[in-house]
Tab-separated table of C-alpha atoms and ligand atoms in Angstrom:
chain	number	residue	atom	x	y	z
N	1	THR	CA	-0.112	-0.003	-0.040
N	2	ILE	CA	1.239	3.475	-0.913
N	3	ALA	CA	0.663	5.788	2.259
N	4	VAL	CA	0.703	9.195	3.039
N	5	ILE	CA	2.888	10.269	5.990
N	6	LYS	CA	-0.200	11.559	7.905
N	7	ASP	CA	-1.987	8.309	7.786
N	8	VAL	CA	1.017	6.470	8.904
N	9	LEU	CA	1.517	8.894	11.839
N	10	GLY	CA	-2.218	8.983	12.545
N	11	GLY	CA	-2.259	5.336	13.239
N	12	ARG	CA	-4.162	4.201	10.108
N	13	TYR	CA	-1.979	1.047	9.498
N	14	ALA	CA	-1.631	-1.379	12.198
N	15	GLU	CA	1.825	-2.460	13.472
N	16	GLY	CA	3.273	-5.005	11.368
N	17	SER	CA	1.602	-4.044	8.024
N	18	THR	CA	3.507	-3.235	5.015
N	19	VAL	CA	3.385	0.252	3.541
N	20	THR	CA	5.276	2.635	1.061
N	21	VAL	CA	5.966	6.180	1.777
N	22	ARG	CA	7.224	8.456	-0.813
N	23	GLY	CA	8.831	11.793	-0.197
N	24	TRP	CA	11.930	13.995	0.508
N	25	VAL	CA	14.684	13.455	3.210
N	26	ARG	CA	14.709	15.771	5.921
N	27	THR	CA	17.467	14.339	7.885
N	28	ARG	CA	19.588	11.409	8.113
N	29	ARG	CA	21.316	9.980	11.221
N	30	ASP	CA	23.696	6.979	11.154
N	31	SER	CA	24.071	4.890	14.465
N	32	LYS	CA	27.302	2.954	15.436
N	33	ALA	CA	25.194	-0.012	15.578
N	34	GLY	CA	24.781	0.108	11.835
N	35	ILE	CA	21.334	1.585	11.349
N	36	SER	CA	20.444	4.674	9.825
N	37	PHE	CA	17.358	6.856	10.618
N	38	ILE	CA	16.021	8.755	8.148
N	39	ASN	CA	13.175	11.415	8.464
N	40	VAL	CA	10.970	11.844	5.300
N	41	HIS	CA	8.261	14.421	4.803
N	42	ASP	CA	5.888	14.367	1.926
N	43	GLY	CA	3.691	17.548	2.796
N	44	SER	CA	0.583	15.682	3.989
N	45	CYS	CA	1.266	16.868	7.618
N	46	PHE	CA	3.882	18.926	9.513
N	47	ASP	CA	5.697	15.893	10.853
N	48	ALA	CA	8.224	13.763	8.834
N	49	VAL	CA	8.056	10.025	9.559
N	50	GLN	CA	11.245	8.208	10.808
N	51	ALA	CA	12.263	5.302	8.947
N	52	VAL	CA	14.860	2.780	10.594
N	53	VAL	CA	17.198	1.459	7.934
N	54	PRO	CA	19.323	-1.566	8.694
N	55	SER	CA	22.712	-2.123	7.332
N	56	ASN	CA	21.846	-5.340	5.679
N	57	LEU	CA	20.011	-3.690	2.794
N	58	PRO	CA	21.867	-4.136	-0.561
N	59	ASN	CA	22.083	-0.499	-1.472
N	60	TYR	CA	22.865	0.387	2.323
N	61	SER	CA	26.637	1.602	1.909
N	62	ASN	CA	26.405	2.817	-1.459
N	63	GLU	CA	23.293	4.878	-1.286
N	64	VAL	CA	21.445	5.062	2.061
N	65	THR	CA	24.354	6.605	3.924
N	66	LYS	CA	24.764	9.120	1.208
N	67	LEU	CA	21.270	10.409	1.489
N	68	THR	CA	21.202	14.220	2.220
N	69	THR	CA	18.632	16.777	2.947
N	70	GLY	CA	16.209	17.112	-0.068
N	71	CYS	CA	16.850	13.720	-1.787
N	72	ALA	CA	13.780	12.099	-3.111
N	73	VAL	CA	13.128	8.627	-1.724
N	74	ILE	CA	10.328	5.804	-1.921
N	75	ILE	CA	10.804	3.594	1.062
N	76	THR	CA	8.730	0.324	1.865
N	77	GLY	CA	8.808	-1.277	5.268
N	78	THR	CA	6.662	-2.479	8.284
N	79	ILE	CA	4.842	-0.192	10.577
N	80	ALA	CA	6.268	-0.448	14.144
N	81	ALA	CA	5.653	1.242	17.412
N	82	SER	CA	8.456	3.991	17.757
N	83	ALA	CA	10.877	3.734	20.612
N	84	GLY	CA	11.716	7.419	20.051
N	85	GLN	CA	9.911	10.281	21.651
N	86	GLY	CA	7.047	12.351	20.160
N	87	GLN	CA	5.816	9.764	17.508
N	88	ALA	CA	3.900	6.643	17.941
N	89	PHE	CA	4.844	4.922	14.794
N	90	GLU	CA	7.999	4.631	12.670
N	91	ILE	CA	8.762	2.413	9.488
N	92	GLN	CA	11.419	-0.535	9.761
N	93	ALA	CA	12.518	-0.246	6.035
N	94	THR	CA	12.846	-3.064	4.002
N	95	THR	CA	13.787	-1.271	0.693
N	96	VAL	CA	14.946	2.297	0.181
N	97	GLU	CA	14.719	3.537	-3.603
N	98	VAL	CA	16.460	6.717	-4.347
N	99	VAL	CA	14.393	8.578	-7.061
N	100	GLY	CA	16.286	11.869	-7.138
N	101	TRP	CA	19.596	12.805	-5.619
N	102	VAL	CA	20.762	16.127	-4.538
N	103	GLU	CA	23.372	16.850	-7.018
N	104	ASP	CA	25.664	18.945	-4.714
N	105	PRO	CA	24.803	18.695	-1.034
N	106	ASP	CA	26.789	21.759	-0.126
N	107	THR	CA	24.827	23.980	-2.442
N	108	TYR	CA	21.388	22.779	-1.632
N	109	PRO	CA	20.171	25.864	-0.045
N	110	MET	CA	17.365	24.159	2.196
N	111	ALA	CA	19.714	22.684	4.906
N	112	PRO	CA	17.819	21.624	7.983
N	113	LYS	CA	18.485	24.522	10.199
N	114	ARG	CA	16.844	27.971	10.571
N	115	HIS	CA	17.185	30.152	7.776
N	116	SER	CA	15.733	33.714	7.623
N	117	MET	CA	12.567	34.427	5.665
N	118	GLU	CA	14.366	36.867	3.642
N	119	TYR	CA	17.030	34.243	2.672
N	120	LEU	CA	14.133	31.615	1.905
N	121	ARG	CA	12.599	34.181	-0.385
N	122	GLU	CA	15.792	34.005	-2.712
N	123	PHE	CA	14.848	30.329	-3.434
N	124	ALA	CA	11.113	30.477	-3.940
N	125	HIS	CA	11.417	27.366	-6.044
N	126	LEU	CA	12.703	25.184	-3.098
N	127	ARG	CA	10.956	27.138	-0.370
N	128	PRO	CA	8.042	24.761	-0.206
N	129	ARG	CA	10.348	22.122	1.183
N	130	THR	CA	10.864	24.106	4.511
N	131	ASN	CA	8.900	23.350	7.606
N	132	ILE	CA	7.540	26.916	7.936
N	133	THR	CA	6.207	27.159	4.185
N	134	GLY	CA	4.762	23.745	4.288
N	135	ALA	CA	2.901	24.825	7.446
N	136	VAL	CA	1.772	28.018	6.025
N	137	THR	CA	0.540	26.376	2.789
N	138	ARG	CA	-1.395	23.929	4.656
N	139	VAL	CA	-2.887	26.535	6.705
N	140	ARG	CA	-3.672	28.726	3.572
N	141	HIS	CA	-5.532	25.852	1.983
N	142	CYS	CA	-7.455	25.291	5.008
N	143	LEU	CA	-8.434	28.948	5.524
N	144	ALA	CA	-9.453	29.022	1.583
N	145	GLN	CA	-11.633	25.897	2.121
N	146	ALA	CA	-13.274	27.312	5.190
N	147	VAL	CA	-13.945	30.553	3.398
N	148	HIS	CA	-15.918	28.818	0.767
N	149	ARG	CA	-17.676	26.384	3.135
N	150	PHE	CA	-18.908	29.415	5.261
N	151	PHE	CA	-20.372	31.194	2.225
N	152	HIS	CA	-21.887	28.017	0.888
N	153	GLU	CA	-23.449	27.015	4.128
N	154	ARG	CA	-25.104	30.581	4.261
N	155	GLY	CA	-26.587	30.359	0.725
N	156	PHE	CA	-24.098	32.668	-0.920
N	157	TYR	CA	-23.100	31.909	-4.364
N	158	TRP	CA	-19.582	32.192	-5.500
N	159	ILE	CA	-19.134	34.495	-8.435
N	160	SER	CA	-15.996	34.539	-10.943
N	161	THR	CA	-15.264	38.156	-11.702
N	162	PRO	CA	-13.044	39.022	-14.302
N	163	ILE	CA	-9.403	39.645	-13.953
N	164	ILE	CA	-9.225	41.865	-17.061
N	165	THR	CA	-11.295	45.039	-16.740
N	166	THR	CA	-11.738	48.532	-18.022
N	167	SER	CA	-12.823	50.119	-14.872
N	168	ASP	CA	-11.051	51.214	-11.821
N	169	ALA	CA	-13.065	49.779	-9.133
N	170	GLU	CA	-11.504	51.612	-6.194
N	171	GLY	CA	-10.881	54.845	-8.277
N	172	ALA	CA	-7.439	55.227	-6.777
N	173	GLY	CA	-5.358	54.878	-10.100
N	174	GLU	CA	-3.332	52.100	-8.920
N	175	LEU	CA	-3.722	49.858	-12.224
N	176	PHE	CA	-1.608	47.541	-14.135
N	177	ARG	CA	-2.202	47.958	-17.725
N	178	VAL	CA	-2.943	45.096	-20.158
N	179	SER	CA	-2.365	45.653	-23.614
N	180	THR	CA	-1.148	43.942	-26.701
N	181	LEU	CA	0.417	47.132	-28.455
N	182	ASP	CA	3.941	47.144	-29.436
N	183	LEU	CA	5.952	49.789	-27.157
N	184	MET	CA	8.287	50.711	-29.884
N	185	ASN	CA	5.602	51.422	-32.205
N	186	LEU	CA	2.332	52.932	-30.490
N	187	PRO	CA	-0.447	53.952	-32.529
N	188	LEU	CA	-1.379	57.501	-31.851
N	189	THR	CA	-4.433	59.806	-32.007
N	190	ASP	CA	-4.577	63.178	-33.638
N	191	GLU	CA	-3.805	64.926	-30.413
N	192	GLY	CA	-0.739	62.513	-30.120
N	193	LYS	CA	-2.040	60.498	-27.280
N	194	VAL	CA	-1.803	56.688	-27.438
N	195	ASN	CA	-4.733	55.330	-29.390
N	196	PHE	CA	-6.267	52.448	-27.387
N	197	LYS	CA	-8.928	51.821	-29.862
N	198	GLU	CA	-6.625	50.009	-31.576
N	199	ASP	CA	-5.436	47.774	-28.678
N	200	PHE	CA	-6.917	44.301	-28.216
N	201	PHE	CA	-10.237	45.343	-26.221
N	202	GLY	CA	-10.531	48.772	-28.279
N	203	LYS	CA	-10.037	50.666	-25.332
N	204	GLU	CA	-7.516	50.877	-22.264
N	205	ALA	CA	-7.686	47.641	-20.055
N	206	PHE	CA	-6.328	46.673	-16.709
N	207	LEU	CA	-5.922	44.051	-14.130
N	208	THR	CA	-8.561	44.212	-11.750
N	209	VAL	CA	-8.015	45.983	-8.197
N	210	SER	CA	-11.261	44.554	-6.877
N	211	GLY	CA	-14.083	42.316	-8.086
N	212	GLN	CA	-16.636	44.492	-6.115
N	213	LEU	CA	-18.294	46.467	-9.050
N	214	ASN	CA	-18.836	43.288	-10.920
N	215	VAL	CA	-20.170	41.364	-7.966
N	216	GLU	CA	-22.638	44.202	-6.975
N	217	THR	CA	-24.475	43.304	-10.328
N	218	TYR	CA	-24.914	39.573	-9.111
N	219	ALA	CA	-25.943	40.875	-5.652
N	220	CYS	CA	-28.698	42.902	-7.132
N	221	ALA	CA	-29.880	39.626	-8.843
N	222	LEU	CA	-29.038	36.594	-6.611
N	223	SER	CA	-28.836	38.416	-3.261
N	224	ASN	CA	-26.007	36.841	-1.392
N	225	VAL	CA	-22.804	36.371	-3.299
N	226	TYR	CA	-19.196	36.710	-3.177
N	227	THR	CA	-15.910	36.622	-5.112
N	228	PHE	CA	-12.527	35.061	-4.398
N	229	GLY	CA	-9.937	35.530	-6.501
N	230	PRO	CA	-6.702	37.491	-7.506
N	231	THR	CA	-6.467	41.152	-7.526
N	232	PHE	CA	-3.781	43.448	-8.358
N	233	ARG	CA	-2.304	46.962	-7.265
N	234	ALA	CA	0.375	49.105	-8.682
N	235	GLU	CA	1.021	50.560	-5.222
N	236	ASN	CA	4.556	51.512	-4.894
N	237	SER	CA	4.382	50.440	-1.104
N	238	ASN	CA	7.373	48.142	-0.315
N	239	THR	CA	5.814	47.150	3.141
N	240	SER	CA	5.525	43.968	4.878
N	241	ARG	CA	1.558	44.264	4.288
N	242	HIS	CA	1.418	45.054	0.731
N	243	LEU	CA	1.716	42.798	-2.276
N	244	ALA	CA	1.142	43.609	-5.821
N	245	GLU	CA	-0.959	40.653	-6.464
N	246	PHE	CA	-2.992	39.481	-3.772
N	247	TRP	CA	-6.104	37.297	-3.343
N	248	MET	CA	-9.240	39.078	-1.930
N	249	ILE	CA	-12.545	37.650	-0.645
N	250	GLU	CA	-15.718	39.861	-1.510
N	251	PRO	CA	-18.979	39.130	-0.225
N	252	GLU	CA	-21.893	41.394	-1.344
N	253	VAL	CA	-25.352	41.228	0.022
N	254	ALA	CA	-28.571	42.727	-1.098
N	255	PHE	CA	-30.936	44.485	1.076
N	256	ALA	CA	-28.190	44.707	3.826
N	257	ASP	CA	-26.665	47.743	5.619
N	258	LEU	CA	-23.316	48.200	7.211
N	259	GLU	CA	-24.411	46.465	10.428
N	260	ASP	CA	-25.406	43.408	8.529
N	261	VAL	CA	-22.076	42.901	6.811
N	262	ALA	CA	-20.001	43.870	10.086
N	263	LYS	CA	-21.814	40.873	11.715
N	264	LEU	CA	-20.978	38.880	8.635
N	265	ALA	CA	-17.512	39.492	8.843
N	266	GLU	CA	-17.326	38.717	12.391
N	267	ASP	CA	-18.969	35.284	11.888
N	268	MET	CA	-16.834	34.669	8.912
N	269	LEU	CA	-13.605	35.348	10.712
N	270	LYS	CA	-14.831	33.107	13.545
N	271	TYR	CA	-15.555	30.324	11.429
N	272	VAL	CA	-12.300	30.209	9.751
N	273	PHE	CA	-10.301	30.563	12.839
N	274	ASN	CA	-12.331	27.594	14.288
N	275	ALA	CA	-11.459	25.516	11.169
N	276	VAL	CA	-7.937	26.033	11.310
N	277	LEU	CA	-7.638	25.464	15.108
N	278	THR	CA	-9.232	22.112	14.595
N	279	GLU	CA	-8.091	20.959	11.343
N	280	ARG	CA	-4.477	22.246	11.366
N	281	ALA	CA	-3.523	21.816	15.285
N	282	ASP	CA	-0.212	20.326	14.169
N	283	ASP	CA	0.762	23.567	12.054
N	284	MET	CA	-0.682	25.980	14.526
N	285	ALA	CA	1.374	24.294	17.292
N	286	PHE	CA	4.492	24.884	15.101
N	287	PHE	CA	3.567	28.467	14.816
N	288	ALA	CA	2.855	28.977	18.375
N	289	GLU	CA	6.338	27.373	19.142
N	290	ARG	CA	8.365	29.224	16.576
N	291	ILE	CA	6.792	32.075	15.239
N	292	ASP	CA	4.336	33.856	17.746
N	293	LYS	CA	3.567	32.005	21.031
N	294	GLU	CA	0.145	33.801	21.139
N	295	ALA	CA	-0.727	32.059	17.611
N	296	ILE	CA	-3.400	29.982	19.245
N	297	THR	CA	-4.586	31.807	22.122
N	298	ARG	CA	-5.127	34.812	20.145
N	299	LEU	CA	-7.675	33.000	17.742
N	300	GLN	CA	-9.372	31.400	20.405
N	301	HIS	CA	-9.948	34.550	22.173
N	302	VAL	CA	-11.364	36.294	18.873
N	303	ILE	CA	-13.888	33.081	18.637
N	304	ASP	CA	-14.804	33.549	22.396
N	305	ASN	CA	-15.516	37.352	22.470
N	306	ASN	CA	-17.750	39.670	20.449
N	307	PHE	CA	-16.008	42.132	18.278
N	308	VAL	CA	-15.511	45.794	19.459
N	309	HIS	CA	-17.211	48.280	17.358
N	310	MET	CA	-16.101	52.006	17.309
N	311	ASP	CA	-16.789	55.102	15.358
N	312	TYR	CA	-13.866	56.588	13.321
N	313	THR	CA	-14.741	59.876	15.132
N	314	ASP	CA	-14.164	58.247	18.558
N	315	ALA	CA	-11.032	56.380	17.569
N	316	VAL	CA	-9.376	59.932	16.572
N	317	GLU	CA	-10.406	61.277	19.922
N	318	ILE	CA	-8.559	58.152	21.486
N	319	LEU	CA	-5.389	58.465	19.180
N	320	LYS	CA	-5.243	62.234	20.043
N	321	ASN	CA	-5.614	61.667	23.763
N	322	CYS	CA	-3.571	58.533	24.351
N	323	GLY	CA	-0.205	60.314	24.981
N	324	LYS	CA	1.618	58.294	22.388
N	325	GLU	CA	4.019	59.896	19.637
N	326	PHE	CA	2.940	59.045	16.257
N	327	THR	CA	5.195	59.545	13.067
N	328	TYR	CA	1.977	60.692	11.665
N	329	PRO	CA	-0.305	63.212	13.776
N	330	VAL	CA	-4.130	62.417	13.600
N	331	GLU	CA	-6.634	64.884	12.884
N	332	TRP	CA	-10.374	64.350	12.285
N	333	GLY	CA	-10.428	63.804	8.368
N	334	THR	CA	-6.942	62.336	8.184
N	335	ASP	CA	-6.510	58.845	6.574
N	336	LEU	CA	-5.248	56.341	9.446
N	337	GLN	CA	-1.878	54.943	9.223
N	338	SER	CA	-0.682	51.522	10.019
N	339	GLU	CA	0.614	52.852	13.363
N	340	HIS	CA	-2.560	54.311	14.249
N	341	GLU	CA	-4.520	51.247	13.247
N	342	ARG	CA	-2.221	48.884	15.215
N	343	TYR	CA	-2.361	51.096	18.262
N	344	LEU	CA	-6.146	50.799	18.447
N	345	ALA	CA	-6.045	47.012	17.707
N	346	GLU	CA	-3.307	45.972	19.888
N	347	GLU	CA	-3.088	48.633	22.705
N	348	HIS	CA	-6.520	49.943	22.982
N	349	VAL	CA	-8.568	46.795	22.295
N	350	GLY	CA	-6.038	44.079	22.549
N	351	ALA	CA	-8.221	42.191	19.883
N	352	PRO	CA	-9.562	42.797	16.299
N	353	VAL	CA	-11.817	46.174	16.368
N	354	ILE	CA	-14.281	47.190	13.613
N	355	LEU	CA	-13.993	50.957	12.920
N	356	LYS	CA	-17.038	52.595	11.260
N	357	ASN	CA	-18.353	55.817	9.776
N	358	TYR	CA	-15.083	57.318	7.980
N	359	PRO	CA	-15.000	60.897	6.461
N	360	ARG	CA	-16.289	60.643	3.128
N	361	ASP	CA	-13.339	62.606	1.709
N	362	ILE	CA	-10.731	59.727	2.381
N	363	LYS	CA	-12.979	56.920	1.175
N	364	ALA	CA	-13.990	55.516	-2.357
N	365	PHE	CA	-16.561	56.884	-4.403
N	366	TYR	CA	-19.088	54.065	-4.162
N	367	MET	CA	-19.476	54.160	-0.318
N	368	ARG	CA	-22.947	55.314	0.976
N	369	GLN	CA	-23.273	58.643	2.358
N	370	ASN	CA	-24.550	59.037	5.840
N	371	ALA	CA	-27.136	61.605	7.030
N	372	ASP	CA	-24.650	63.871	8.648
N	373	GLY	CA	-23.459	64.789	5.218
N	374	LYS	CA	-19.681	64.264	6.281
N	375	THR	CA	-19.252	60.422	6.806
N	376	VAL	CA	-19.856	57.320	4.605
N	377	ALA	CA	-21.135	53.965	5.992
N	378	ALA	CA	-17.819	52.257	5.860
N	379	MET	CA	-16.024	49.848	8.137
N	380	ASP	CA	-12.433	48.576	8.494
N	381	VAL	CA	-11.577	45.734	10.688
N	382	LEU	CA	-8.120	46.388	12.199
N	383	ALA	CA	-6.209	43.377	13.540
N	384	PRO	CA	-3.300	43.501	15.995
N	385	GLY	CA	0.049	42.945	14.323
N	386	ILE	CA	-1.241	43.882	11.013
N	387	GLY	CA	-3.871	46.801	10.952
N	388	GLU	CA	-6.484	46.486	8.416
N	389	ILE	CA	-7.495	43.286	7.219
N	390	ILE	CA	-11.135	44.066	6.046
N	391	GLY	CA	-12.339	47.087	4.357
N	392	GLY	CA	-16.013	47.352	3.500
N	393	SER	CA	-19.119	49.495	3.234
N	394	ALA	CA	-22.737	49.942	2.339
N	395	ARG	CA	-22.758	51.155	-1.209
N	396	GLU	CA	-24.398	54.390	-2.480
N	397	GLU	CA	-27.609	53.091	-4.172
N	398	ARG	CA	-28.841	56.298	-4.791
N	399	LEU	CA	-27.793	57.524	-8.371
N	400	ASP	CA	-28.106	61.249	-7.725
N	401	LEU	CA	-25.704	60.894	-4.820
N	402	LEU	CA	-23.432	58.488	-6.662
N	403	ASP	CA	-23.121	60.752	-9.626
N	404	LYS	CA	-22.351	63.879	-7.334
N	405	ARG	CA	-19.396	61.765	-5.916
N	406	LEU	CA	-18.091	60.847	-9.326
N	407	GLU	CA	-18.183	64.407	-10.278
N	408	GLU	CA	-16.676	65.613	-7.086
N	409	MET	CA	-13.918	63.137	-7.566
N	410	LYS	CA	-13.320	63.774	-11.168
N	411	LEU	CA	-13.856	60.210	-12.062
N	412	PRO	CA	-15.155	59.694	-15.799
N	413	LYS	CA	-18.941	58.752	-15.470
N	414	GLU	CA	-19.107	57.351	-18.819
N	415	GLU	CA	-16.672	54.536	-17.923
N	416	TYR	CA	-19.273	53.616	-14.948
N	417	SER	CA	-22.340	53.585	-16.963
N	418	TRP	CA	-23.138	49.872	-16.516
N	419	TYR	CA	-22.511	50.393	-12.696
N	420	ARG	CA	-24.914	53.571	-12.720
N	421	ASP	CA	-27.452	51.478	-14.572
N	422	LEU	CA	-27.775	49.303	-11.399
N	423	ARG	CA	-29.012	52.373	-9.776
N	424	ARG	CA	-31.670	53.018	-12.425
N	425	TYR	CA	-33.246	49.595	-12.749
N	426	GLY	CA	-34.492	48.249	-9.364
N	427	THR	CA	-31.933	49.720	-7.044
N	428	VAL	CA	-31.657	48.378	-3.473
N	429	PRO	CA	-29.535	49.158	-0.771
N	430	HIS	CA	-26.726	46.718	-0.671
N	431	ALA	CA	-23.499	46.250	1.327
N	432	GLY	CA	-20.241	44.391	1.239
N	433	PHE	CA	-16.673	43.892	2.183
N	434	GLY	CA	-13.261	42.864	1.202
N	435	LEU	CA	-10.812	40.634	3.162
N	436	GLY	CA	-7.189	40.447	2.152
N	437	PHE	CA	-6.489	36.787	2.034
N	438	GLU	CA	-2.949	37.190	2.668
N	439	ARG	CA	-3.515	39.536	5.606
N	440	LEU	CA	-5.628	37.002	7.030
N	441	VAL	CA	-3.141	34.208	6.772
N	442	ALA	CA	-0.214	36.440	8.135
N	443	TYR	CA	-2.884	37.222	11.103
N	444	VAL	CA	-3.600	33.614	11.681
N	445	THR	CA	0.177	32.219	11.702
N	446	GLY	CA	2.038	35.274	13.055
N	447	VAL	CA	4.213	35.495	10.095
N	448	GLN	CA	5.499	38.939	10.039
N	449	ASN	CA	5.952	39.549	6.133
N	450	ILE	CA	3.088	38.904	3.970
N	451	ARG	CA	5.342	37.828	1.105
N	452	ASP	CA	5.973	34.717	3.121
N	453	VAL	CA	2.297	33.516	3.123
N	454	ILE	CA	1.760	33.552	-0.622
N	455	PRO	CA	3.618	30.807	-2.826
N	456	PHE	CA	5.122	33.363	-5.254
N	457	PRO	CA	5.020	37.017	-3.945
N	458	ARG	CA	4.877	39.835	-6.418
N	459	SER	CA	6.134	43.264	-5.148
N	460	PRO	CA	7.901	46.252	-6.744
N	461	LYS	CA	10.943	45.143	-8.718
N	462	ASN	CA	10.147	41.402	-7.913
N	463	ALA	CA	8.350	39.273	-10.263
N	464	GLU	CA	10.942	36.085	-10.088
N	465	PHE	CA	10.087	32.625	-10.439
Z	501	4AD	O1	-9.917	48.264	1.541
Z	501	4AD	P1	-9.784	47.574	-0.063
Z	501	4AD	O2	-8.971	48.505	-1.014
Z	501	4AD	O3	-11.230	47.470	-0.438
Z	501	4AD	C1	-11.630	47.063	-1.770
Z	501	4AD	O4	-10.936	46.560	-2.478
Z	501	4AD	C2	-13.070	46.952	-1.608
Z	501	4AD	N1	-13.501	46.950	-2.892
Z	501	4AD	C3	-13.831	45.685	-0.780
Z	501	4AD	C4	-15.097	45.494	-0.857
Z	501	4AD	O5	-15.711	46.233	-0.085
Z	501	4AD	N2	-15.531	44.689	-1.658
Z	501	4AD	O6	-9.054	46.259	0.075
Z	501	4AD	C5	-9.615	45.081	1.016
Z	501	4AD	C6	-8.726	44.465	1.548
Z	501	4AD	C7	-7.990	45.382	2.530
Z	501	4AD	O7	-8.546	45.295	3.816
Z	501	4AD	C8	-6.629	44.367	2.836
Z	501	4AD	O8	-6.862	43.461	3.699
Z	501	4AD	C9	-6.451	43.834	1.454
Z	501	4AD	O9	-7.615	43.809	0.646
Z	501	4AD	N3	-5.584	44.528	0.607
Z	501	4AD	C10	-4.329	44.275	0.279
Z	501	4AD	N4	-3.410	43.216	0.634
Z	501	4AD	C11	-2.524	42.812	0.200
Z	501	4AD	N5	-1.732	43.821	-0.541
Z	501	4AD	C12	-2.364	44.926	-0.799
Z	501	4AD	N6	-1.531	45.728	-1.722
Z	501	4AD	C13	-3.596	45.132	-0.417
Z	501	4AD	N7	-4.463	46.222	-0.648
Z	501	4AD	C14	-5.471	45.865	-0.046
Z	502	MG	MG1	-9.021	49.559	2.507
């Protein structure tokens, strides 16, 4: 039987039964008694399994004792109770087949010792072999599955919104252009501008910054919907919480207001935290031990408590009076910086906090105006260690008010004509939010830099691999 290591260690096979495991060598140790202990991992769980290899195997001295970290092997043997600490089962090997050697062990960059995360990023093609990237990858998978399950159980439909688009969903101008034009020989208009009419789509096209505008059209038809896909931002922010390519989860709910989606965000976070604590206890134990000792208790605390809600206006007062020196001063009307968000979440509340009702002028054009004429029905969920992990709002469903905002912000009305149409044909109050998936994974694992929770990070001057 070909067995995955998770099942071997989980006790699925009785002692004495024969199994074959396939994977990569983590470590090899030879005892004086003429036995080798080889730890093999296959990614199915955090732990590697120990294979005990006797010296009477025909390839013992010419192959087994030459195995190094990273070699690919197929090992067959019998399941035995492990004498060693930590694991219940090991494999008494009867054959060891080497499938792939590590050509030059001295240059293999994934030696079984602690490397810095920066160092590992230089070897993105081999980084998946490390403990930490394996654990991040399984947690990431678990969270993604839990997100889909959460929405499915609540009757939400998953909408695949487009990656190529001609509209700027956030109106912030942080777009990557998609074009087939020849840069050395651009077609020009009479005014000397690039003539995008001759481009593939007949007009300027971009990678999406958010699926929200598209998914709103489905919310106004199927009521409860969400997107979950890649989004792209040409923000020139070289920080530990920004990526040029990241994944976003964006639910959108018809007939809902800000309070409804704030509750939805809270329920969703609790649901996925619960999933990761039960389904990935092995990886979470590693994060708690190695990366952040609060990794598990922090999530449990979120699950067990109600989210704190706070108005932007009150948050500004708290920040002004907290006695802390910030790099950027705060006044009503300024956008909060990461340092402010973190102060509120980490020091003032000590848990995620939902900030609501931001000044209209620092928020996107589509957010619903409040009766005070100054603020919009927006919310951000701020998390300790990270800052904003969710941004959302009620949407302006009143065409006259939406048009006024587009004009004030000098956004081209014609480019949003289909979005405006939704307000003309059966408009309805609706609301939604966007959860940055990598920020979620960083929060859950305690990993400091967002580049280390996505398989192939994209950031300014970096699109290797
Ligand atoms: O606050 P943002 O810009 O909101 C939107 O895009 C809305 N259209 C969402 C909606 O209401 N449907 O982005 C939402 C979240 C942020 O809270 C953050 O977690 C994440 O997306 N995010 C990023 N994550 C990684 N790298 C970046 N450059 C990010 N920009 C935003
Ligand atoms: Mg935001």
